[in-house]
XYZ file of C-alpha atoms in Angstrom:
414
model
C -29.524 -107.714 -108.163
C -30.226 -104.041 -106.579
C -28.229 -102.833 -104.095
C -29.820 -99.829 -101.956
C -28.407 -96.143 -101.742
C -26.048 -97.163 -99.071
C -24.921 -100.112 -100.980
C -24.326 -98.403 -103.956
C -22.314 -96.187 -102.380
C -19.500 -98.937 -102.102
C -19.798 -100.618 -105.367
C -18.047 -97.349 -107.249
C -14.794 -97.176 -105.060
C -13.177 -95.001 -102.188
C -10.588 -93.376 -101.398
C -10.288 -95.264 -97.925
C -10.642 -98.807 -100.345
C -8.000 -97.569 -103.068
C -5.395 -97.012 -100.076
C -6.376 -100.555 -98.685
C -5.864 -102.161 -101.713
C -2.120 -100.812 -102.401
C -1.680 -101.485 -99.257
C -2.075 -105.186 -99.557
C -1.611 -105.926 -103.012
C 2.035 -106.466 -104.648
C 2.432 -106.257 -108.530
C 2.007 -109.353 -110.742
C 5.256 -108.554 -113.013
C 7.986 -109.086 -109.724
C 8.906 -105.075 -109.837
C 10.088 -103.299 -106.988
C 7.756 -102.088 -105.240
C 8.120 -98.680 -103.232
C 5.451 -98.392 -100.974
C 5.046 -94.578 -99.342
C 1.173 -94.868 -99.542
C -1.252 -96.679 -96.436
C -0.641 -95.748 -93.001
C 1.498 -98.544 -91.759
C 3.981 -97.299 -88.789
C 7.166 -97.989 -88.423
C 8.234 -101.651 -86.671
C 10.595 -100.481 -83.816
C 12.556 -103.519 -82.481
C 12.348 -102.337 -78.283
C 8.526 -101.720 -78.872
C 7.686 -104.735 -81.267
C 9.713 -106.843 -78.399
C 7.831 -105.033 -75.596
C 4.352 -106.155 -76.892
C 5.503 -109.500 -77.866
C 6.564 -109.805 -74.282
C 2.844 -109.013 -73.492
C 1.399 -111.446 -75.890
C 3.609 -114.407 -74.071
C 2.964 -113.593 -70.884
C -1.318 -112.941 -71.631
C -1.592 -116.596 -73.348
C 0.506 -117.735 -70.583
C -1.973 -116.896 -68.301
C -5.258 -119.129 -68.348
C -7.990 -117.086 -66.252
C -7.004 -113.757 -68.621
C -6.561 -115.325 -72.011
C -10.109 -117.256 -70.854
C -11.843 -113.952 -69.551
C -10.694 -112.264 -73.154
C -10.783 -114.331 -75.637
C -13.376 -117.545 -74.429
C -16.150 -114.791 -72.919
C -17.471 -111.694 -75.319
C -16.415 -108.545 -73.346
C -18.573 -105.399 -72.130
C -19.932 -103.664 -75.499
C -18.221 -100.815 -74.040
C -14.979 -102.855 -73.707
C -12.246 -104.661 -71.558
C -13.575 -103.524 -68.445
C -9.400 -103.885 -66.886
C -8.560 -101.870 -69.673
C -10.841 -99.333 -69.580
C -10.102 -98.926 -65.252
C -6.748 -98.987 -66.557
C -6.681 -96.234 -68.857
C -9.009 -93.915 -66.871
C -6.575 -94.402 -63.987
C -3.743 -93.382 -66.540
C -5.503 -90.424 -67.763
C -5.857 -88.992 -64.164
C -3.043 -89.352 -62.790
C -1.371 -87.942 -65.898
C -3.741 -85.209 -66.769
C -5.798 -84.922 -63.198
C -8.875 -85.089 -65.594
C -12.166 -86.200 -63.997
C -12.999 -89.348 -66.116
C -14.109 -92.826 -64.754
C -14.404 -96.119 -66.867
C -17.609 -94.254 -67.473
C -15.818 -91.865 -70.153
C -13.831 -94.519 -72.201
C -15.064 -96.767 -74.558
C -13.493 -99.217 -76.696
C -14.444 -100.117 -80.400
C -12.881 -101.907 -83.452
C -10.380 -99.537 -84.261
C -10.426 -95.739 -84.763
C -12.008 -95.699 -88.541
C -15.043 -97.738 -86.890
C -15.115 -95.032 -83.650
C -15.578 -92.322 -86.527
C -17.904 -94.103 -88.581
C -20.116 -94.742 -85.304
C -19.778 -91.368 -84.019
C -20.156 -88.968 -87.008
C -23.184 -91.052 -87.734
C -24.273 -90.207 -83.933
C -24.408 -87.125 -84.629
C -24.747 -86.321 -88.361
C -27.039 -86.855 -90.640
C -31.122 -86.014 -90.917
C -32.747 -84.668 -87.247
C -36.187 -83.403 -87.514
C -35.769 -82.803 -91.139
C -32.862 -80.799 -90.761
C -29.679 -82.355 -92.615
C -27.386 -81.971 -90.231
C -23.472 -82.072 -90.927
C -19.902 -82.250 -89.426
C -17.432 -79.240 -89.989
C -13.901 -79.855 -90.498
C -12.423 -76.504 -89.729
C -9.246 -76.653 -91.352
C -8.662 -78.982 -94.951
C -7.087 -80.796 -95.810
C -8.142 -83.934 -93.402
C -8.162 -87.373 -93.078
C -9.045 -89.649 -95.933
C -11.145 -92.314 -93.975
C -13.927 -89.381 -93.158
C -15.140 -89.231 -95.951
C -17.320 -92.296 -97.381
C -18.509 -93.247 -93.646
C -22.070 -91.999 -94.284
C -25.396 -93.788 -94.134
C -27.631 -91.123 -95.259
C -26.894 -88.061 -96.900
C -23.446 -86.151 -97.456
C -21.725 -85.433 -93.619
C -19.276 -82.760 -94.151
C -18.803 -79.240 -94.280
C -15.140 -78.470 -94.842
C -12.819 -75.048 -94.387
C -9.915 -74.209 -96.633
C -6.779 -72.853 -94.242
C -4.733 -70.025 -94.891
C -1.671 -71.219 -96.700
C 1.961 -69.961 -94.943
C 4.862 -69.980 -97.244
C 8.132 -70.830 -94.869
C 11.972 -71.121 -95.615
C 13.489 -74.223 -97.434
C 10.630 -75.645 -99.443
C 8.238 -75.609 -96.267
C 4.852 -74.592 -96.005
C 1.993 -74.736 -93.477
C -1.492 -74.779 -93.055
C -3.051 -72.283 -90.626
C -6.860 -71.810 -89.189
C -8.875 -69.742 -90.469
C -9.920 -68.053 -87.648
C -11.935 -65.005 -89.248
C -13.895 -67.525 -91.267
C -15.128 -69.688 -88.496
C -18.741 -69.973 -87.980
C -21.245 -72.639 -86.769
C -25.312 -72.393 -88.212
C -27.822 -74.479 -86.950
C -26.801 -77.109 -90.081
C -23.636 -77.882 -87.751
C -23.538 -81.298 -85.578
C -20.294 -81.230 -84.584
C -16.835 -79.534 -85.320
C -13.827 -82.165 -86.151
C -10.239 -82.251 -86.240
C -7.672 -84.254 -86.304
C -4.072 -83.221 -84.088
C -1.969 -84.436 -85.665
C -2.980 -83.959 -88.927
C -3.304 -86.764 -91.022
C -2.394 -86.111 -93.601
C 0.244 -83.188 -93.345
C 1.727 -83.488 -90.046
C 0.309 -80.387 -88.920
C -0.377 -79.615 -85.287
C -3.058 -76.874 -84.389
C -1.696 -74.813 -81.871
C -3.088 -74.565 -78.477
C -5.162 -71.274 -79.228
C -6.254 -72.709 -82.418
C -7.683 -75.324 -80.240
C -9.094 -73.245 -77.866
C -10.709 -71.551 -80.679
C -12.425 -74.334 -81.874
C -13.104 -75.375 -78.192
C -15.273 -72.165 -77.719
C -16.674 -72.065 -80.453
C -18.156 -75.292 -80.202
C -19.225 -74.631 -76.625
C -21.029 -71.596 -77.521
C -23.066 -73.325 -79.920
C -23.880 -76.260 -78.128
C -21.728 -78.921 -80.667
C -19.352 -81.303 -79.380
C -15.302 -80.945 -80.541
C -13.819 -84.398 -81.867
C -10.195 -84.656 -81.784
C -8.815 -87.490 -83.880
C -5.459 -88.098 -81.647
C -4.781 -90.780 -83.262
C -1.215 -89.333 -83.574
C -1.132 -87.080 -80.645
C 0.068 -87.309 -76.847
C 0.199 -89.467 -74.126
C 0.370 -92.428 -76.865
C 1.921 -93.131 -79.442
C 3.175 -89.217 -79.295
C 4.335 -88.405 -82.553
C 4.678 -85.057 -82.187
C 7.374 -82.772 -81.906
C 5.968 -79.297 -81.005
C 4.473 -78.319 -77.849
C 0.681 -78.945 -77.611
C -1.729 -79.714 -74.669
C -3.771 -82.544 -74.750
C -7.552 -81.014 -72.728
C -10.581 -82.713 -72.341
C -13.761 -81.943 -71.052
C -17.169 -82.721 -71.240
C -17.484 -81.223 -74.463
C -14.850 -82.565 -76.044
C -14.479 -86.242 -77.790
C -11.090 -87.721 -78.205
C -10.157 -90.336 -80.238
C -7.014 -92.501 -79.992
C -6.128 -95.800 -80.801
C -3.085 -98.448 -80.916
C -2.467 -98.795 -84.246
C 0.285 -96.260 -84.664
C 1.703 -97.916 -81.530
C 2.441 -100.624 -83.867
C -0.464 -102.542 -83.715
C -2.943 -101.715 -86.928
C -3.715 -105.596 -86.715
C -5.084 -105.346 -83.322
C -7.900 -102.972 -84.525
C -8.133 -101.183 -81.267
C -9.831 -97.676 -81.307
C -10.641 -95.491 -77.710
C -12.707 -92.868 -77.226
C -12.992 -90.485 -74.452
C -16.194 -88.572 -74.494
C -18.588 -87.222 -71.701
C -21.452 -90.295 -70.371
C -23.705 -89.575 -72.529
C -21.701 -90.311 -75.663
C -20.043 -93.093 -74.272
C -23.364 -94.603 -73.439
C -24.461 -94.581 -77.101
C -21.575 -96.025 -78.557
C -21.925 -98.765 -76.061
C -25.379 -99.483 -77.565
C -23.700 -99.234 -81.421
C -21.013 -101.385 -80.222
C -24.013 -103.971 -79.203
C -25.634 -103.817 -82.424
C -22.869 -103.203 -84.984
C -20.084 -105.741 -83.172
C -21.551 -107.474 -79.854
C -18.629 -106.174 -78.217
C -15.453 -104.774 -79.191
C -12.272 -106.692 -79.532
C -10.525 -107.196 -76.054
C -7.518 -108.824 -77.230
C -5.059 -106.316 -77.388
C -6.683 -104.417 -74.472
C -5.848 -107.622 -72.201
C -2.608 -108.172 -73.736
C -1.716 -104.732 -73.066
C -3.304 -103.544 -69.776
C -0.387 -104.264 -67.925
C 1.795 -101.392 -69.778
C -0.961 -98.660 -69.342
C -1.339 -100.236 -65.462
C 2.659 -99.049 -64.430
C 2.897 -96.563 -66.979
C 5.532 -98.602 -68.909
C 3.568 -97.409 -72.702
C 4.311 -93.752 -71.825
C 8.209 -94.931 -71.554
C 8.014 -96.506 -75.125
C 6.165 -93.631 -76.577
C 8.475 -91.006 -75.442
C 11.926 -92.690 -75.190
C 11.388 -95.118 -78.371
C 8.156 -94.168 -80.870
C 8.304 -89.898 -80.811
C 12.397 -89.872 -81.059
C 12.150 -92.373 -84.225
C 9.940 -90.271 -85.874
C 11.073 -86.991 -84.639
C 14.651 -88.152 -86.263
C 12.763 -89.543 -89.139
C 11.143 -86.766 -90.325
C 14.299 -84.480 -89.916
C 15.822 -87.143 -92.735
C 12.847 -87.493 -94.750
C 13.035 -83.466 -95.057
C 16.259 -83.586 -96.145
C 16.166 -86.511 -98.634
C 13.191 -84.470 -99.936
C 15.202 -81.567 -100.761
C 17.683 -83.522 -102.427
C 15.874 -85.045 -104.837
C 13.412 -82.061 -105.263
C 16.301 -79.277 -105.644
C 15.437 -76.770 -108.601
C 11.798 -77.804 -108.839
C 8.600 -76.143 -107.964
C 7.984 -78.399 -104.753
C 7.331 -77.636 -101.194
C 6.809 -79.869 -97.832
C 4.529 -79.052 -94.984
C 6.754 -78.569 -92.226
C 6.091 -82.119 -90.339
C 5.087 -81.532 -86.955
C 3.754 -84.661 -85.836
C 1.928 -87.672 -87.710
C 4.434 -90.455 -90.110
C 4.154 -88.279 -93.375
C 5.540 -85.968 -95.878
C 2.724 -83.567 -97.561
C 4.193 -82.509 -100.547
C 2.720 -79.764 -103.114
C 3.624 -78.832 -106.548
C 1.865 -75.828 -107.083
C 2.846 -76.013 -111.082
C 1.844 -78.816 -111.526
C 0.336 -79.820 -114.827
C -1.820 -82.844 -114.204
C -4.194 -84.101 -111.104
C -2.785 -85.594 -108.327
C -5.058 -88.700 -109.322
C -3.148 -88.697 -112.362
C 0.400 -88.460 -111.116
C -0.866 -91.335 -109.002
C -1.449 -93.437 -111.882
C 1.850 -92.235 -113.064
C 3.941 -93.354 -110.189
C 2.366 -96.795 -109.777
C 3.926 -97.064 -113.900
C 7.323 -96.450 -111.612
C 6.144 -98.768 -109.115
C 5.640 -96.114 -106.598
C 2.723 -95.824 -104.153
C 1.632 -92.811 -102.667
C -1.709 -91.744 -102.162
C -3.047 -88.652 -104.194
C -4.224 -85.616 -102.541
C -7.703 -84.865 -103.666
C -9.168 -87.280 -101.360
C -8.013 -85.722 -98.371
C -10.803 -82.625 -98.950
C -14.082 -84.290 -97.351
C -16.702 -81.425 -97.570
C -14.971 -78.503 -99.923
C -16.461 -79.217 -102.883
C -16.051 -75.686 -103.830
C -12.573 -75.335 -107.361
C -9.208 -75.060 -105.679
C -6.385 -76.023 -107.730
C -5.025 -76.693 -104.122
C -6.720 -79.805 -103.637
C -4.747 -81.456 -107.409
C -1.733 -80.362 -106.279
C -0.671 -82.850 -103.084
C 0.623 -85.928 -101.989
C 0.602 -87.438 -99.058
C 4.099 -89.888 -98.573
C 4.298 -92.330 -95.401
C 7.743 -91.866 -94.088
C 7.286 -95.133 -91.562
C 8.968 -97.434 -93.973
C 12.783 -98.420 -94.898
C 14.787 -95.118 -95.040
C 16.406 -96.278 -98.961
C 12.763 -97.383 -100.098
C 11.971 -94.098 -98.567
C 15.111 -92.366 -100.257
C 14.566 -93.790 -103.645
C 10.966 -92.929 -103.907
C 10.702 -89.771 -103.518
C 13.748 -89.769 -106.575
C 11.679 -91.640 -108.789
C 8.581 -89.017 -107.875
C 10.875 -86.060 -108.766
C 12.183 -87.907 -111.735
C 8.308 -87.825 -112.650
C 7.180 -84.157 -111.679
C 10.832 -83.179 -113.804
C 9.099 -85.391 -117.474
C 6.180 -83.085 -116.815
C 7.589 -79.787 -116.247
């Protein structure tokens, strides 16, 4: 059997696929398993009852669960939904969107798989890319290519802080766009390190993308008005230039495989076309379920009352669990801003991150190693060997006694 390019490009493994896997795979021998890999949020009880509450009262109702679930929606999406959210978005932000701006797709990874395509790739010859300002970024980017190799990628100037913390900063006097640029990209939150670009870095970026005539994506998957895990000031803009992405699953609802974007007509009208020829139409399950909580508001209350303080207090104890089991060794955490992880670097140490992952699963911990997180900087940086990324969504002792057993393991190889 031959596969084509495209094929082949799945049949050797990803980085996206290896997460997936430890995700849903437990071992064979019965150990303990700690899982601080995947993305998985946290299951608050007041949310997970809020949406439950949703789910009775949408299959209680015949003419919406009909209209959703009997009927294939709008390419673009839940049409209630989308009024619903545009009406959100205004009154919040007084931004001049209609249901024209907002489209729906099957989840976030699938947004950024049809919209890097939209604009990456070959154009009149030219090879065309994506440029990821500031690395480290989100492991899903990187395999979603049909053609040739999207990204361009920017190391960021490295901050040493007080008490084992660390953060990543923009490059500003390295920025520059050539006609090989599609589209600039970055995610705010950063997945994975919890860093949040502050607002000049974004208005940076913002110019400098308007001066060249690219579009800015924001991944805001993390970010403001939902689910809000952040916990530094930031403003959320958008404009015609800009694309935002956003989605429910760190809401609590990866299942639902809900992703939004907010783009300018044009854009929006092309993904509705991708959406016709990649899915039909998007799911409009969970839009239906849920339009009632972006209609009064009532998701901004859970956000900001229930999701950001959980993770805001989470983090705080995560840091300091960290430091507990990392005291006396070469180890520092980027200072967690937003997001629902711990970015941890050993800058002595002695093997690959890919191999310390290997190491770990022996101890029956899962994390996910940190080379994959570098889409696009294919130049040496010992940098890139040196991470982790840990999700600190889970149960605080699972939590607790990982990140022992992973300083038990960096302590065998010092």
């Amino acid at each position: 059997m031959q596969f084509s390019d495209f094929g082949n490009k799945f049949r050797g493994g990803t980085g996206i696929a290896e997460l997936m896997h430890d995700l849903a795979n437990l071992p064979e021998d019965g150990r303990t398993l700690y899982r601080l890999g995947g993305g998985n949020p946290a299951q608050l009880p007041v949310v997970s009852a809020a949406f439950a509450q949703q789910f009775r009262a949408y299959a209680d109702n015949p003419v919406s669960f009909s209209e959703s679930s009997a009927s294939y929606s709008s390419a673009q999406g839940h049409k209630g939904f989308i009024r619903s959210l545009a009406r959100l978005f205004n009154q919040k932000y007084g931004w001049p969107i209609s249901h024209a701006n907002i489209a729906l797709t099957n989840g976030s990874q699938n947004a950024f798989f049809m919209l890097f395509n939209l604009f990456g790739g070959k154009t009149d010859g030219i090879a065309r890319k994506i440029l990821l300002p500031m690395s480290p970024e989100y492991i899903g980017y990187e395999d979603v290519s049909v053609d040739i190799p999207l990204f361009i990628s920017q190391r960021p100037i490295i901050e040493k802080l007080d008490d084992q913390l660390f953060k990543y900063r923009l490059d500003k006097g390295h920025l520059s766009v050539s006609d090989q640029i599609a589209a600039l990209c970055v995610s705010r939150p950063t997945n994975p390190t919890g860093n949040v670009l502050t607002d000049n870095e974004v208005a940076v970026l913002d110019k400098l993308a308007v001066d060249n005539n690219v579009p800015l994506i924001i991944d805001n998957a993390y970010g403001a008005p939902f689910p809000n895990i952040i916990n530094v000031p930031a403003t959320l803009s958008w404009h015609d230039n800009i694309v935002l992405s956003m989605s429910f699953s760190k809401l609590g609802l990866p299942g639902a495989r809900t992703g939004i974007v907010v783009a300018n007509e044009e854009i929006i009208a092309a993904l509705t076309q991708m959406n016709a020829v990649m899915n039909l139409s998007p799911s409009s399950l969970a839009a239906a379920m849920l339009q009632p909580l972006f209609d009064d508001g009532a998701v901004l209350d859970l956000c900001e009352q229930h999701i950001r303080p959980f993770y805001q207090s989470r983090s705080e104890d995560a840091l300091g669990w960290f430091r507990q089991s990392f005291n006396g060794l070469p180890a520092l955490a980027h200072k967690p801003e937003g997001s629902i992880f711990l970015w941890l670097w050993f800058p002595e140490l002695p093997v690959s991150s890919a191999e310390l992952y290997q190491r770990l699963k022996q101890r029956g911990v899962i994390i996910v190693p940190g080379h994959y997180f570098f889409p696009g900087l294919d130049e040496a940086w010992d940098h890139k060997n040196q991470c982790i990324r840990v999700n600190i969504g889970g149960d605080a002792e699972e939590i607790k006694r990982g990140l022992d057993l992973i300083a038990q393991e960096i302590r065998t190889l010092s």
